[in-house]
Every structure is written in C-alpha cells, then in structure tokens.
Amino acid sequence: MEANGGIEIERKFDVDELAVLPGLTELPGVHAVAEPMIHDLEAVYFDTSDLRLTVAHITLRRRTGGDDAGWHLKLPQGGGRRREVHAPLGKHSQDEADAVPESLAQLVRVYVRDSPLIPVARLNTTRVVRALVGAGGETLAVFCDDRVQAERLGHEPASAAWREWELELVDAPEDLLDAAQAVLASAGILVSQHPSKLARTLGGRFPATPAPNRKRPTPTRPAATVLLASLREQISVIRTQDPEIRQQRAGSVHAMRVATRRLRSVLATYESLVDPAVVQHLRTELGWLAAVLGGARDEEVLHHRLASLLDHEAPALLLGPIRERLETRSGTDAGSAGRILVAALDSGRYFRLLDALEDLEVPDALVATPLFTAAAGQDARVVVPALLKKEWKKLRSAVRHAAKTVPGPERDLALHAVRKRAKRLRYAAETAHPLNPERAARVSGFAQKLQTILGDQHDSVIARDRLLQRGGVEAYLRGENTFSYGRLHALEQLRAADAEAHFWKAWSRRA
C-alpha cells in the first residue's frame, strides 16, 4: 500500500484580515521563527452524496501545491488527534484524478460501502508557513496563515472566503498548543468555531453532531439499554477492524470474528426484546460473516498449532517432508481464505448487514418503536437475570447430552455444542456486568474457563483431521513416509483427552 502519514495534532484560530501576527518566540521552547514560505494550495474534498465520511469526522482530500501534495485521509483518533494517511497523486487525466486511490478507499469502505466518492468541496488557499524552531535547531511546530477561497460543490453550491491561523505540532509537547492559545486569547484571537475548513465550506450541509442519548445500563432502567450498550460496543469493533483486515494487520480477523460472534450470541439471548424478523435476519447474516472470518482465522490457528507440534518433536522423529507439506497446504488454504474474506468485505451482502446493524444503534428513547417488544421497556433487573438463567439451563442440558454420548466423533460434536453454549452464557453475563458486577464476573469467568478448555479440545479435532485427511492420506498416495503424521495424530488424541478430562473436572467443581 502506497500510503504513509502520522498523527496530526493541531489547533485553528479565527482571524480577520487586519490581524497582526503575535510574537511567536514568546512561546515556551521556541528559540526562533524561520523565514516565511508561501504556498498556493488547491484541495478537493471527497465524500458520498449524503456525507457519510463527514458524519464520521473523517476527511478525504486531494491536494496540489505545497510540500505535501497528494491524497490525504484524516481519521479521528480521539483526544483531538487525527491519524493522517497519504497516497501520491500519480499522473492521470482529470477524470482519473477524481478516482480515490484504493489504498485510501479501503480504509473508509466500512463507512462508504458501495456509495461512490465524489467531490463535495474545493478550497484554494494562499498559505504562509512559519516554522517554530527550538534551541537545537529542531522544528517544534509550524504556524500557518491561511487565506481561503472555498466552493461548495454539487447540491446547493455556494462560495465563501475567510482567513484563519493554524498551529500544528511537529516535535513539541501539546503544552505548546495551550500556551499559543493563551497568547492569542490575550490579543482577542479565539479558537475557531469551525472544526475544519471543510465544515466551514459546507455550512448548513455540514451534519450536526447530535447530543448522545445513551444511558448507562442500571437495574431500574429498561432492559433494552443493556442490549443496546452491548450491540454498540461490538459494532464499533467491526468498524475499527474492517480497515485493519484490509491492511492485513495481525489480530484483526480474530477481533472482528469475536465481535461478530458476540453480536450474534447477544441477539439470541435477548431475542425476546427485539422484533423476531429482525433478530432472525441479523443472526443469519452475522452467521455468514462469522463463517467467512472463521475460514481465515481457523487456518491461522491451525498453522500455529501444527507448527508448535513440529517444533517440539525430535528431528529424528520427523520422517519425510512433513513440515514442508503442512506449511504448503496451510499457505494455500490461508491464501484462499484471505481472498474469500476480502471479497466478502467488498460485497453488497456485507454492506447491507452494516446498514442493518446501524439501524439498531438508536437512542435509548426509541426503545418503544416497533423494532422492540414490550419486554424491552421492562426493568433490567427483572428481564436480564431471567435471560441469564435460561442460558444456564441450556448449558446444563448440553453438558448432560455430552455425558451420554459415546466417545469419538459423536462426543466431539457434543462437546463442541457445550463450548458454544458456554460462550453464549459468557457473553450474556458480560452484558449484565453493569447490573451486578460481582455475579456477572463470576458467571462469565466460569463460562470462559469452560470455553477455553473445550476450545483446545475442538482445535485438536481440527488438527487431527488435517493430519489424517490432508496430511497422512495425501502423503501415502504420494508414496511418502507417513510415520510422523500418525505420531502427531496420536499426540493430538492425548491432548484432546486431557482437555476433556479437565473439562469434566471443572464442571464437577462448579458453584
């Protein structure tokens, strides 16, 4: 990906045409102010027609002129910081110049989805730049004096002109911004009322940020507040991890998969609070997404497990090209799963799922809408414990069934069902943490313990299948030595047996 950037920390100030530059050397640590440099800049801002990026406080622009010409994507990081990612302009015709580079487009696709990115504003700026230099000759910050000519494009076109100052940190603590703000305030110059040049250009089209009406779950508030808090948290994880997956960042597939499974599980636990048709649709689509994510994640887990087995074996016991064969198969399957995942994240089905999840992110005041049932408005202290009790009963029933099954494939399937029930109980208990932290932690902790134990047992089942079907059988047909495949298979059998014994012991000691 041809992109680079950093964290942007800056502050803007509104000034008129007659404003006089303050004494910048009065600022702490500033030894000198470099000679001014003048740049003529043009910036074209891109967004969807309904300004989805702007709503999410994301800025995407193509800038020409100055020493940072190129495509700039600014992503909010919290605390006034923004992560800035760059991509080069390239040499294109005007039509091609309006095509956002894929390296940046993929970072905002979770917001944009299948809506086109179009120019929404054009700014021509005459910028006077002064570097603030420290005692050692280092650049602490840059002070920009901007005179802006702005055009709002597309719907309801308009134009405006203004002057503003901007101070951006380079190699200085944030205290410098506070000191500069104090110096300017003493001269009657205040921090800009506009969050950005784009916001000022869009004027009335700039989306207002509504005051959040998201009440923290408590025992006496509606049960829907417990559900909504959990849903919002996991939807946020999906938004965060989507671009991370597209950039192949470590851990991103696992994080989104867990969030997807949590959403699906919580919707099942709280299904009595939501329109049944909505629950059924969302759980179906989340199941599809979890399966696609699972294809990539399971291959990653299996690769590490088999590699660990091989690493702990004496070289004399590794007969034939077993390591090469397993690594080749793992690489092939991982590549295939990765391509399937990226295609899924670019599909209309995934985008419509995101749309449907956003419909659930409603203010608490809307729990009385048709989306929710009457139970959603009842006190959480009444509804939530009853739902947790139902999950406990389902877990106990799954354990009883597993105890009656014959050891082997049937028992493996039954224990996997127990693991899924334990996971659902864990997620349900975690949603109830604001209501009764001590009990919720105790229940979720026990459920997580069972989930972890049986997760190891299930991973062993998958590993043995790879060793037998895709390893030993294929090696046999190629005329290769299959001793090591059988040995590793036996070691996995022992590992699974130990995990199962550990599970029954843990279950017998439950409170």
Short mmCIF file of C-alpha atoms in Angstrom, two decimals:
data_model
loop_
_atom_site.label_atom_id
_atom_site.label_comp_id
_atom_site.label_asym_id
_atom_site.label_seq_id
_atom_site.Cartn_x
_atom_site.Cartn_y
_atom_site.Cartn_z
CA MET A 1 0.00 0.00 0.00
CA GLU A 2 1.48 3.32 -1.09
CA ALA A 3 0.48 5.33 1.90
CA ASN A 4 2.16 6.96 4.84
CA GLY A 5 1.41 9.63 7.39
CA GLY A 6 1.26 10.14 11.12
CA ILE A 7 -0.76 11.61 13.96
CA GLU A 8 -1.98 15.17 13.38
CA ILE A 9 -2.25 17.43 16.43
CA GLU A 10 -3.26 20.99 15.63
CA ARG A 11 -5.38 23.97 16.65
CA LYS A 12 -7.15 26.52 14.44
CA PHE A 13 -7.96 30.17 15.16
CA ASP A 14 -10.40 32.60 13.51
CA VAL A 15 -8.83 35.92 12.49
CA ASP A 16 -9.81 38.86 10.33
CA GLU A 17 -7.86 40.46 7.51
CA LEU A 18 -6.29 43.08 9.79
CA ALA A 19 -4.99 40.64 12.44
CA VAL A 20 -1.29 41.05 13.23
CA LEU A 21 0.97 38.07 13.79
CA PRO A 22 1.80 37.65 17.51
CA GLY A 23 5.27 37.27 18.97
CA LEU A 24 5.74 33.54 18.44
CA THR A 25 9.14 33.50 20.15
CA GLU A 26 7.28 34.13 23.41
CA LEU A 27 6.06 30.54 23.30
CA PRO A 28 7.87 28.05 25.57
CA GLY A 29 10.81 26.33 23.89
CA VAL A 30 10.62 28.46 20.73
CA HIS A 31 14.09 29.89 20.02
CA ALA A 32 13.41 31.39 16.59
CA VAL A 33 10.87 31.68 13.79
CA ALA A 34 12.06 30.65 10.33
CA GLU A 35 11.61 32.82 7.27
CA PRO A 36 8.09 32.52 5.88
CA MET A 37 7.35 30.32 2.89
CA ILE A 38 4.33 30.95 0.65
CA HIS A 39 2.35 28.15 -0.98
CA ASP A 40 -0.66 28.22 -3.30
CA LEU A 41 -2.75 25.19 -2.48
CA GLU A 42 -5.80 23.59 -4.05
CA ALA A 43 -7.69 20.94 -2.11
CA VAL A 44 -10.66 18.96 -3.42
CA TYR A 45 -12.62 17.13 -0.71
CA PHE A 46 -14.36 13.83 -1.41
CA ASP A 47 -17.33 12.22 0.29
CA THR A 48 -20.56 10.44 -0.51
CA SER A 49 -23.56 12.47 -1.56
CA ASP A 50 -25.00 12.09 1.95
CA LEU A 51 -21.63 13.00 3.58
CA ARG A 52 -21.01 9.73 5.40
CA LEU A 53 -17.34 10.47 5.94
CA THR A 54 -18.10 13.89 7.33
CA VAL A 55 -20.63 12.40 9.75
CA ALA A 56 -17.88 10.05 10.95
CA HIS A 57 -15.44 13.02 11.33
CA ILE A 58 -13.25 11.66 8.50
CA THR A 59 -11.61 13.92 5.92
CA LEU A 60 -10.51 12.77 2.46
CA ARG A 61 -8.93 15.26 0.06
CA ARG A 62 -6.67 15.60 -2.95
CA ARG A 63 -4.21 18.47 -2.53
CA THR A 64 -1.96 20.08 -5.13
CA GLY A 65 0.72 22.66 -4.40
CA GLY A 66 2.92 23.00 -1.34
CA ASP A 67 5.34 20.45 0.04
CA ASP A 68 2.71 17.82 0.90
CA ALA A 69 0.84 17.49 -2.39
CA GLY A 70 -1.06 14.24 -2.69
CA TRP A 71 -4.07 12.44 -1.30
CA HIS A 72 -4.70 12.92 2.43
CA LEU A 73 -7.01 10.84 4.61
CA LYS A 74 -7.57 12.02 8.19
CA LEU A 75 -9.08 9.56 10.64
CA PRO A 76 -10.17 10.57 14.17
CA GLN A 77 -8.14 9.04 16.99
CA GLY A 78 -9.75 10.78 19.98
CA GLY A 79 -8.40 13.50 22.22
CA GLY A 80 -8.15 15.98 19.35
CA ARG A 81 -5.76 13.72 17.43
CA ARG A 82 -6.18 12.53 13.90
CA ARG A 83 -4.30 9.80 12.09
CA GLU A 84 -3.21 11.10 8.70
CA VAL A 85 -2.58 8.69 5.82
CA HIS A 86 -1.13 9.81 2.49
CA ALA A 87 -1.02 8.49 -1.06
CA PRO A 88 0.70 10.03 -4.12
CA LEU A 89 -1.17 11.97 -6.78
CA GLY A 90 0.05 9.98 -9.75
CA LYS A 91 -0.17 11.16 -13.35
CA HIS A 92 -3.74 10.96 -14.58
CA SER A 93 -6.30 12.79 -16.65
CA GLN A 94 -8.80 14.97 -14.77
CA ASP A 95 -11.40 12.18 -14.75
CA GLU A 96 -8.85 9.72 -13.40
CA ALA A 97 -7.61 12.30 -10.88
CA ASP A 98 -11.00 12.15 -9.17
CA ALA A 99 -10.61 8.41 -8.57
CA VAL A 100 -9.68 7.90 -4.93
CA PRO A 101 -6.61 5.61 -4.55
CA GLU A 102 -7.58 2.12 -3.46
CA SER A 103 -5.06 2.30 -0.62
CA LEU A 104 -7.21 5.03 0.95
CA ALA A 105 -10.62 3.90 -0.28
CA GLN A 106 -10.26 0.58 1.54
CA LEU A 107 -9.75 2.42 4.83
CA VAL A 108 -13.18 4.07 4.60
CA ARG A 109 -15.19 1.37 2.85
CA VAL A 110 -16.83 0.34 6.11
CA TYR A 111 -18.44 3.83 6.11
CA VAL A 112 -18.84 4.43 2.37
CA ARG A 113 -19.79 0.87 1.37
CA ASP A 114 -20.96 0.82 -2.25
CA SER A 115 -21.72 4.55 -2.50
CA PRO A 116 -19.41 6.49 -4.86
CA LEU A 117 -16.96 9.05 -3.53
CA ILE A 118 -17.46 12.38 -5.29
CA PRO A 119 -16.02 15.91 -4.95
CA VAL A 120 -18.08 17.89 -2.42
CA ALA A 121 -15.87 20.97 -1.91
CA ARG A 122 -12.92 22.81 -3.44
CA LEU A 123 -10.62 25.12 -1.48
CA ASN A 124 -7.94 27.42 -2.88
CA THR A 125 -5.64 28.60 -0.14
CA THR A 126 -2.73 31.02 -0.05
CA ARG A 127 -0.69 29.72 2.86
CA VAL A 128 2.17 31.49 4.62
CA VAL A 129 4.13 28.94 6.64
CA ARG A 130 6.48 29.79 9.50
CA ALA A 131 8.43 27.05 11.27
CA LEU A 132 8.88 27.45 15.02
CA VAL A 133 12.44 26.38 15.80
CA GLY A 134 13.84 25.10 19.10
CA ALA A 135 17.20 25.85 20.66
CA GLY A 136 18.75 22.82 18.95
CA GLY A 137 17.53 23.81 15.51
CA GLU A 138 14.65 21.31 15.54
CA THR A 139 11.22 22.25 14.18
CA LEU A 140 8.79 22.28 17.10
CA ALA A 141 5.68 23.27 15.14
CA VAL A 142 4.52 25.08 12.03
CA PHE A 143 2.36 28.19 12.09
CA CYS A 144 0.19 28.70 9.00
CA ASP A 145 -1.53 31.92 8.00
CA ASP A 146 -4.24 30.86 5.52
CA ARG A 147 -6.41 32.94 3.20
CA VAL A 148 -9.10 30.65 1.85
CA GLN A 149 -11.44 30.79 -1.17
CA ALA A 150 -13.95 27.95 -0.81
CA GLU A 151 -16.61 26.44 -3.07
CA ARG A 152 -19.31 24.02 -2.02
CA LEU A 153 -19.91 21.62 -4.93
CA GLY A 154 -22.86 19.53 -6.02
CA HIS A 155 -26.07 20.01 -4.08
CA GLU A 156 -26.77 23.68 -3.25
CA PRO A 157 -23.44 25.13 -4.46
CA ALA A 158 -22.10 28.14 -2.59
CA SER A 159 -18.85 30.03 -2.02
CA ALA A 160 -17.11 31.73 0.89
CA ALA A 161 -13.81 33.38 1.81
CA TRP A 162 -12.02 33.80 5.12
CA ARG A 163 -8.69 33.93 6.91
CA GLU A 164 -7.53 31.57 9.66
CA TRP A 165 -4.41 30.63 11.57
CA GLU A 166 -3.35 27.07 12.24
CA LEU A 167 -0.67 25.75 14.59
CA GLU A 168 0.37 22.13 14.07
CA LEU A 169 2.81 20.29 16.30
CA VAL A 170 5.86 18.61 14.78
CA ASP A 171 8.27 17.84 17.62
CA ALA A 172 6.87 19.53 20.70
CA PRO A 173 4.59 18.63 23.64
CA GLU A 174 0.92 19.53 23.48
CA ASP A 175 1.58 22.20 26.11
CA LEU A 176 2.78 24.36 23.23
CA LEU A 177 -0.74 24.47 21.80
CA ASP A 178 -2.17 25.54 25.16
CA ALA A 179 0.49 28.24 25.52
CA ALA A 180 -0.20 29.53 22.00
CA GLN A 181 -3.93 29.60 22.68
CA ALA A 182 -3.33 31.67 25.81
CA VAL A 183 -1.07 34.15 23.97
CA LEU A 184 -3.57 34.58 21.16
CA ALA A 185 -6.51 34.88 23.55
CA SER A 186 -4.78 37.81 25.25
CA ALA A 187 -4.83 39.52 21.85
CA GLY A 188 -8.54 38.76 21.38
CA ILE A 189 -7.98 35.85 18.97
CA LEU A 190 -10.00 32.76 19.83
CA VAL A 191 -10.03 29.12 18.78
CA SER A 192 -12.03 28.60 15.60
CA GLN A 193 -15.70 27.83 15.98
CA HIS A 194 -15.44 25.51 12.97
CA PRO A 195 -13.97 22.03 13.39
CA SER A 196 -12.36 22.18 9.93
CA LYS A 197 -12.15 24.12 6.68
CA LEU A 198 -14.49 21.57 5.16
CA ALA A 199 -17.09 22.16 7.85
CA ARG A 200 -16.94 25.89 7.20
CA THR A 201 -17.26 25.34 3.45
CA LEU A 202 -20.24 23.01 3.73
CA GLY A 203 -22.02 25.43 6.03
CA GLY A 204 -25.59 24.30 6.61
CA ARG A 205 -24.89 20.98 4.86
CA PHE A 206 -22.33 20.03 7.49
CA PRO A 207 -24.01 17.35 9.64
CA ALA A 208 -24.74 18.49 13.16
CA THR A 209 -23.46 16.19 15.87
CA PRO A 210 -26.49 15.17 17.93
CA ALA A 211 -26.20 15.07 21.69
CA PRO A 212 -25.89 11.41 22.66
CA ASN A 213 -28.89 9.98 24.43
CA ARG A 214 -27.26 6.76 25.53
CA LYS A 215 -27.99 5.97 29.12
CA ARG A 216 -25.69 3.66 31.00
CA PRO A 217 -27.47 0.41 31.91
CA THR A 218 -28.69 0.23 35.51
CA PRO A 219 -31.03 -2.23 37.26
CA THR A 220 -34.00 0.17 37.11
CA ARG A 221 -33.57 1.29 33.51
CA PRO A 222 -35.17 -0.55 30.57
CA ALA A 223 -33.67 -3.91 29.65
CA ALA A 224 -33.12 -2.55 26.15
CA THR A 225 -30.33 -0.31 27.47
CA VAL A 226 -28.32 -3.42 28.39
CA LEU A 227 -28.77 -4.88 24.92
CA LEU A 228 -28.03 -1.62 23.11
CA ALA A 229 -24.85 -0.98 25.09
CA SER A 230 -23.50 -4.38 24.10
CA LEU A 231 -24.53 -4.06 20.45
CA ARG A 232 -22.93 -0.63 20.08
CA GLU A 233 -19.67 -1.84 21.57
CA GLN A 234 -19.36 -4.73 19.12
CA ILE A 235 -20.50 -2.72 16.09
CA SER A 236 -17.74 -0.25 16.93
CA VAL A 237 -15.21 -3.10 16.92
CA ILE A 238 -16.35 -4.15 13.43
CA ARG A 239 -15.90 -0.60 12.13
CA THR A 240 -12.44 -0.41 13.66
CA GLN A 241 -11.24 -3.79 12.43
CA ASP A 242 -12.60 -3.62 8.88
CA PRO A 243 -9.77 -1.42 7.55
CA GLU A 244 -7.26 -3.33 9.68
CA ILE A 245 -8.23 -6.58 7.94
CA ARG A 246 -7.89 -4.95 4.53
CA GLN A 247 -4.34 -3.96 5.51
CA GLN A 248 -3.64 -7.48 6.83
CA ARG A 249 -2.91 -6.27 10.35
CA ALA A 250 -2.19 -9.03 12.87
CA GLY A 251 -5.12 -9.91 15.12
CA SER A 252 -7.71 -8.01 13.09
CA VAL A 253 -9.55 -11.06 11.72
CA HIS A 254 -9.78 -12.56 15.20
CA ALA A 255 -11.07 -9.30 16.70
CA MET A 256 -13.80 -8.87 14.10
CA ARG A 257 -14.76 -12.52 14.31
CA VAL A 258 -15.19 -12.29 18.08
CA ALA A 259 -17.28 -9.11 17.72
CA THR A 260 -19.46 -10.78 15.09
CA ARG A 261 -19.98 -13.84 17.26
CA ARG A 262 -20.77 -11.68 20.28
CA LEU A 263 -23.40 -9.79 18.32
CA ARG A 264 -24.99 -12.99 17.11
CA SER A 265 -24.93 -14.54 20.58
CA VAL A 266 -26.31 -11.49 22.37
CA LEU A 267 -29.13 -11.17 19.85
CA ALA A 268 -30.04 -14.80 20.56
CA THR A 269 -30.04 -14.24 24.32
CA TYR A 270 -32.09 -11.04 24.07
CA GLU A 271 -34.33 -12.17 21.21
CA SER A 272 -37.45 -11.57 23.29
CA LEU A 273 -36.66 -7.83 23.31
CA VAL A 274 -36.43 -7.34 19.53
CA ASP A 275 -38.72 -7.88 16.57
CA PRO A 276 -38.30 -11.62 15.72
CA ALA A 277 -37.89 -10.92 11.99
CA VAL A 278 -35.04 -8.50 12.73
CA VAL A 279 -33.31 -11.00 15.03
CA GLN A 280 -33.62 -13.83 12.52
CA HIS A 281 -32.27 -11.73 9.65
CA LEU A 282 -29.34 -10.34 11.61
CA ARG A 283 -28.34 -13.68 13.12
CA THR A 284 -28.39 -15.28 9.66
CA GLU A 285 -26.21 -12.58 8.16
CA LEU A 286 -23.87 -12.44 11.16
CA GLY A 287 -23.54 -16.23 10.95
CA TRP A 288 -22.48 -15.88 7.32
CA LEU A 289 -19.91 -13.21 8.17
CA ALA A 290 -18.58 -15.20 11.14
CA ALA A 291 -18.14 -18.25 8.90
CA VAL A 292 -16.16 -16.25 6.33
CA LEU A 293 -14.00 -14.73 9.06
CA GLY A 294 -13.64 -18.18 10.61
CA GLY A 295 -12.19 -19.62 7.40
CA ALA A 296 -9.29 -17.20 7.62
CA ARG A 297 -8.90 -17.35 11.41
CA ASP A 298 -9.16 -21.14 11.75
CA GLU A 299 -6.40 -21.63 9.21
CA GLU A 300 -4.19 -19.25 11.14
CA VAL A 301 -4.83 -21.08 14.44
CA LEU A 302 -4.28 -24.48 12.82
CA HIS A 303 -1.00 -23.36 11.26
CA HIS A 304 0.39 -22.22 14.62
CA ARG A 305 -0.79 -25.40 16.36
CA LEU A 306 0.81 -27.75 13.86
CA ALA A 307 3.99 -25.68 13.74
CA SER A 308 4.23 -25.93 17.53
CA LEU A 309 3.80 -29.71 17.35
CA LEU A 310 6.59 -29.98 14.80
CA ASP A 311 8.89 -27.68 16.77
CA HIS A 312 8.57 -29.87 19.88
CA GLU A 313 9.38 -33.10 18.06
CA ALA A 314 12.89 -34.54 17.91
CA PRO A 315 14.26 -34.19 14.35
CA ALA A 316 14.79 -37.94 14.19
CA LEU A 317 11.02 -38.44 14.53
CA LEU A 318 10.14 -36.18 11.60
CA LEU A 319 10.38 -38.54 8.66
CA GLY A 320 9.72 -37.33 5.16
CA PRO A 321 8.88 -33.76 4.06
CA ILE A 322 6.10 -33.40 6.66
CA ARG A 323 6.94 -29.81 7.62
CA GLU A 324 7.11 -28.65 4.02
CA ARG A 325 3.86 -30.43 3.13
CA LEU A 326 1.92 -28.99 6.05
CA GLU A 327 3.27 -25.47 5.53
CA THR A 328 2.47 -25.58 1.81
CA ARG A 329 -1.08 -26.76 2.49
CA SER A 330 -1.52 -24.13 5.20
CA GLY A 331 -0.24 -21.36 2.93
CA THR A 332 -2.54 -22.41 0.10
CA ASP A 333 -5.61 -22.63 2.33
CA ALA A 334 -4.78 -19.37 4.11
CA GLY A 335 -4.40 -17.54 0.81
CA SER A 336 -7.71 -18.89 -0.45
CA ALA A 337 -9.49 -17.98 2.81
CA GLY A 338 -7.99 -14.48 2.71
CA ARG A 339 -9.22 -13.86 -0.82
CA ILE A 340 -12.70 -15.09 0.07
CA LEU A 341 -12.75 -12.78 3.11
CA VAL A 342 -11.73 -9.67 1.17
CA ALA A 343 -14.35 -10.44 -1.48
CA ALA A 344 -16.97 -10.78 1.26
CA LEU A 345 -15.99 -7.42 2.80
CA ASP A 346 -16.46 -5.82 -0.61
CA SER A 347 -19.85 -7.43 -1.21
CA GLY A 348 -23.28 -5.87 -1.17
CA ARG A 349 -24.34 -8.50 1.35
CA TYR A 350 -21.78 -7.23 3.87
CA PHE A 351 -22.70 -3.59 3.22
CA ARG A 352 -26.39 -4.29 3.79
CA LEU A 353 -25.51 -6.06 7.04
CA LEU A 354 -23.68 -2.92 8.17
CA ASP A 355 -26.77 -0.89 7.24
CA ALA A 356 -28.98 -3.18 9.32
CA LEU A 357 -26.64 -3.03 12.31
CA GLU A 358 -26.66 0.76 12.18
CA ASP A 359 -30.46 0.67 12.41
CA LEU A 360 -30.01 -0.88 15.86
CA GLU A 361 -27.83 1.98 17.09
CA VAL A 362 -30.80 4.05 18.11
CA PRO A 363 -31.08 6.39 21.09
CA ASP A 364 -32.50 4.84 24.23
CA ALA A 365 -35.59 6.99 23.84
CA LEU A 366 -36.61 4.89 20.83
CA VAL A 367 -36.95 1.58 22.65
CA ALA A 368 -40.70 1.93 22.33
CA THR A 369 -40.56 1.83 18.49
CA PRO A 370 -41.78 -1.26 16.60
CA LEU A 371 -38.19 -2.53 16.49
CA PHE A 372 -38.52 -3.53 20.14
CA THR A 373 -41.05 -5.61 22.05
CA ALA A 374 -42.81 -4.70 25.28
CA ALA A 375 -40.20 -6.65 27.26
CA ALA A 376 -37.54 -4.15 26.16
CA GLY A 377 -39.16 -1.48 28.30
CA GLN A 378 -39.26 -3.53 31.50
CA ASP A 379 -36.69 -3.05 34.26
CA ALA A 380 -33.34 -4.64 33.50
CA ARG A 381 -33.22 -6.17 37.00
CA VAL A 382 -36.30 -8.22 36.10
CA VAL A 383 -35.57 -9.19 32.50
CA VAL A 384 -31.83 -9.78 32.37
CA PRO A 385 -31.44 -12.28 35.27
CA ALA A 386 -34.24 -14.37 33.77
CA LEU A 387 -32.44 -14.44 30.42
CA LEU A 388 -29.18 -15.49 32.07
CA LYS A 389 -31.00 -18.27 33.92
CA LYS A 390 -32.28 -19.62 30.60
CA GLU A 391 -28.73 -19.68 29.22
CA TRP A 392 -27.56 -21.60 32.31
CA LYS A 393 -30.28 -24.19 31.76
CA LYS A 394 -29.29 -24.62 28.10
CA LEU A 395 -25.65 -25.10 29.09
CA ARG A 396 -26.55 -27.76 31.68
CA SER A 397 -28.72 -29.54 29.14
CA ALA A 398 -25.86 -29.57 26.60
CA VAL A 399 -23.48 -30.99 29.23
CA ARG A 400 -25.95 -33.76 30.16
CA HIS A 401 -26.25 -34.68 26.49
CA ALA A 402 -22.46 -34.78 26.06
CA ALA A 403 -22.13 -37.06 29.09
CA LYS A 404 -24.43 -39.60 27.46
CA THR A 405 -22.66 -39.73 24.10
CA VAL A 406 -20.16 -42.37 23.02
CA PRO A 407 -16.50 -41.25 22.99
CA GLY A 408 -15.35 -40.40 19.49
CA PRO A 409 -16.83 -38.15 16.78
CA GLU A 410 -20.25 -38.06 18.46
CA ARG A 411 -18.71 -36.93 21.76
CA ASP A 412 -16.57 -34.35 19.94
CA LEU A 413 -19.67 -32.80 18.37
CA ALA A 414 -21.49 -32.78 21.71
CA LEU A 415 -18.57 -31.10 23.49
CA HIS A 416 -18.36 -28.51 20.73
CA ALA A 417 -22.05 -27.76 21.36
CA VAL A 418 -21.26 -27.35 25.07
CA ARG A 419 -18.46 -24.93 24.17
CA LYS A 420 -20.86 -22.81 22.12
CA ARG A 421 -23.37 -22.78 24.99
CA ALA A 422 -20.64 -21.75 27.43
CA LYS A 423 -19.62 -18.96 25.09
CA ARG A 424 -23.19 -17.69 24.86
CA LEU A 425 -23.53 -17.74 28.65
CA ARG A 426 -20.25 -15.84 28.97
CA TYR A 427 -21.31 -13.14 26.54
CA ALA A 428 -24.72 -12.83 28.18
CA ALA A 429 -23.14 -12.49 31.64
CA GLU A 430 -20.77 -9.81 30.36
CA THR A 431 -23.70 -7.71 29.16
CA ALA A 432 -25.10 -7.86 32.70
CA HIS A 433 -21.91 -6.53 34.30
CA PRO A 434 -23.35 -3.01 34.91
CA LEU A 435 -26.26 -4.54 36.85
CA ASN A 436 -24.36 -6.86 39.20
CA PRO A 437 -20.59 -6.73 38.57
CA GLU A 438 -19.59 -9.39 41.10
CA ARG A 439 -22.06 -12.04 39.98
CA ALA A 440 -21.57 -11.25 36.29
CA ALA A 441 -17.80 -11.63 36.64
CA ARG A 442 -18.19 -14.94 38.46
CA VAL A 443 -20.51 -16.42 35.84
CA SER A 444 -18.60 -15.10 32.84
CA GLY A 445 -15.30 -16.25 34.34
CA PHE A 446 -16.55 -19.80 34.80
CA ALA A 447 -18.08 -19.88 31.32
CA GLN A 448 -14.87 -18.55 29.78
CA LYS A 449 -12.89 -21.29 31.57
CA LEU A 450 -15.10 -23.96 30.01
CA GLN A 451 -14.89 -22.25 26.63
CA THR A 452 -11.08 -22.20 26.75
CA ILE A 453 -10.76 -25.84 27.78
CA LEU A 454 -13.16 -27.06 25.12
CA GLY A 455 -11.62 -24.72 22.57
CA ASP A 456 -8.37 -26.65 22.93
CA GLN A 457 -10.29 -29.92 22.59
CA HIS A 458 -12.01 -28.68 19.41
CA ASP A 459 -8.76 -27.37 17.91
CA SER A 460 -7.33 -30.85 18.42
CA VAL A 461 -10.21 -32.34 16.44
CA ILE A 462 -9.47 -29.98 13.53
CA ALA A 463 -5.72 -30.66 13.73
CA ARG A 464 -6.27 -34.42 13.64
CA ASP A 465 -8.47 -34.06 10.58
CA ARG A 466 -5.71 -32.11 8.79
CA LEU A 467 -3.07 -34.64 9.81
CA LEU A 468 -5.18 -37.60 8.69
CA GLN A 469 -7.05 -36.44 5.63
CA ARG A 470 -4.88 -33.70 4.15
CA GLY A 471 -1.59 -34.98 5.50
CA GLY A 472 -1.33 -38.71 6.02
CA VAL A 473 -3.62 -39.81 3.18
CA GLU A 474 -2.06 -37.46 0.65
CA ALA A 475 1.43 -38.44 1.79
CA TYR A 476 0.54 -42.12 1.42
CA LEU A 477 -0.76 -41.58 -2.12
CA ARG A 478 2.50 -39.81 -2.98
CA GLY A 479 4.48 -42.73 -1.62
CA GLU A 480 5.95 -40.68 1.26
CA ASN A 481 6.64 -41.85 4.81
CA THR A 482 3.52 -41.37 6.97
CA PHE A 483 5.01 -42.29 10.36
CA SER A 484 5.26 -38.69 11.61
CA TYR A 485 1.68 -37.89 10.63
CA GLY A 486 0.45 -40.82 12.70
CA ARG A 487 2.65 -39.86 15.64
CA LEU A 488 1.40 -36.27 15.69
CA HIS A 489 -2.17 -37.53 15.34
CA ALA A 490 -1.67 -39.68 18.45
CA LEU A 491 -0.20 -36.75 20.37
CA GLU A 492 -3.26 -34.70 19.48
CA GLN A 493 -5.52 -37.51 20.68
CA LEU A 494 -3.79 -37.43 24.06
CA ARG A 495 -4.07 -33.65 24.17
CA ALA A 496 -7.80 -33.83 23.43
CA ALA A 497 -8.31 -36.48 26.10
CA ASP A 498 -6.52 -34.32 28.65
CA ALA A 499 -8.70 -31.34 27.71
CA GLU A 500 -11.88 -33.38 28.05
CA ALA A 501 -10.82 -34.69 31.46
CA HIS A 502 -10.02 -31.15 32.53
CA PHE A 503 -13.47 -30.05 31.40
CA TRP A 504 -15.34 -32.70 33.41
CA LYS A 505 -13.28 -31.85 36.46
CA ALA A 506 -14.01 -28.14 36.10
CA TRP A 507 -17.70 -28.83 35.57
CA SER A 508 -17.93 -31.00 38.67
CA ARG A 509 -16.49 -28.17 40.77
CA ARG A 510 -18.91 -25.50 39.54
CA ALA A 511 -20.59 -23.35 42.18
#
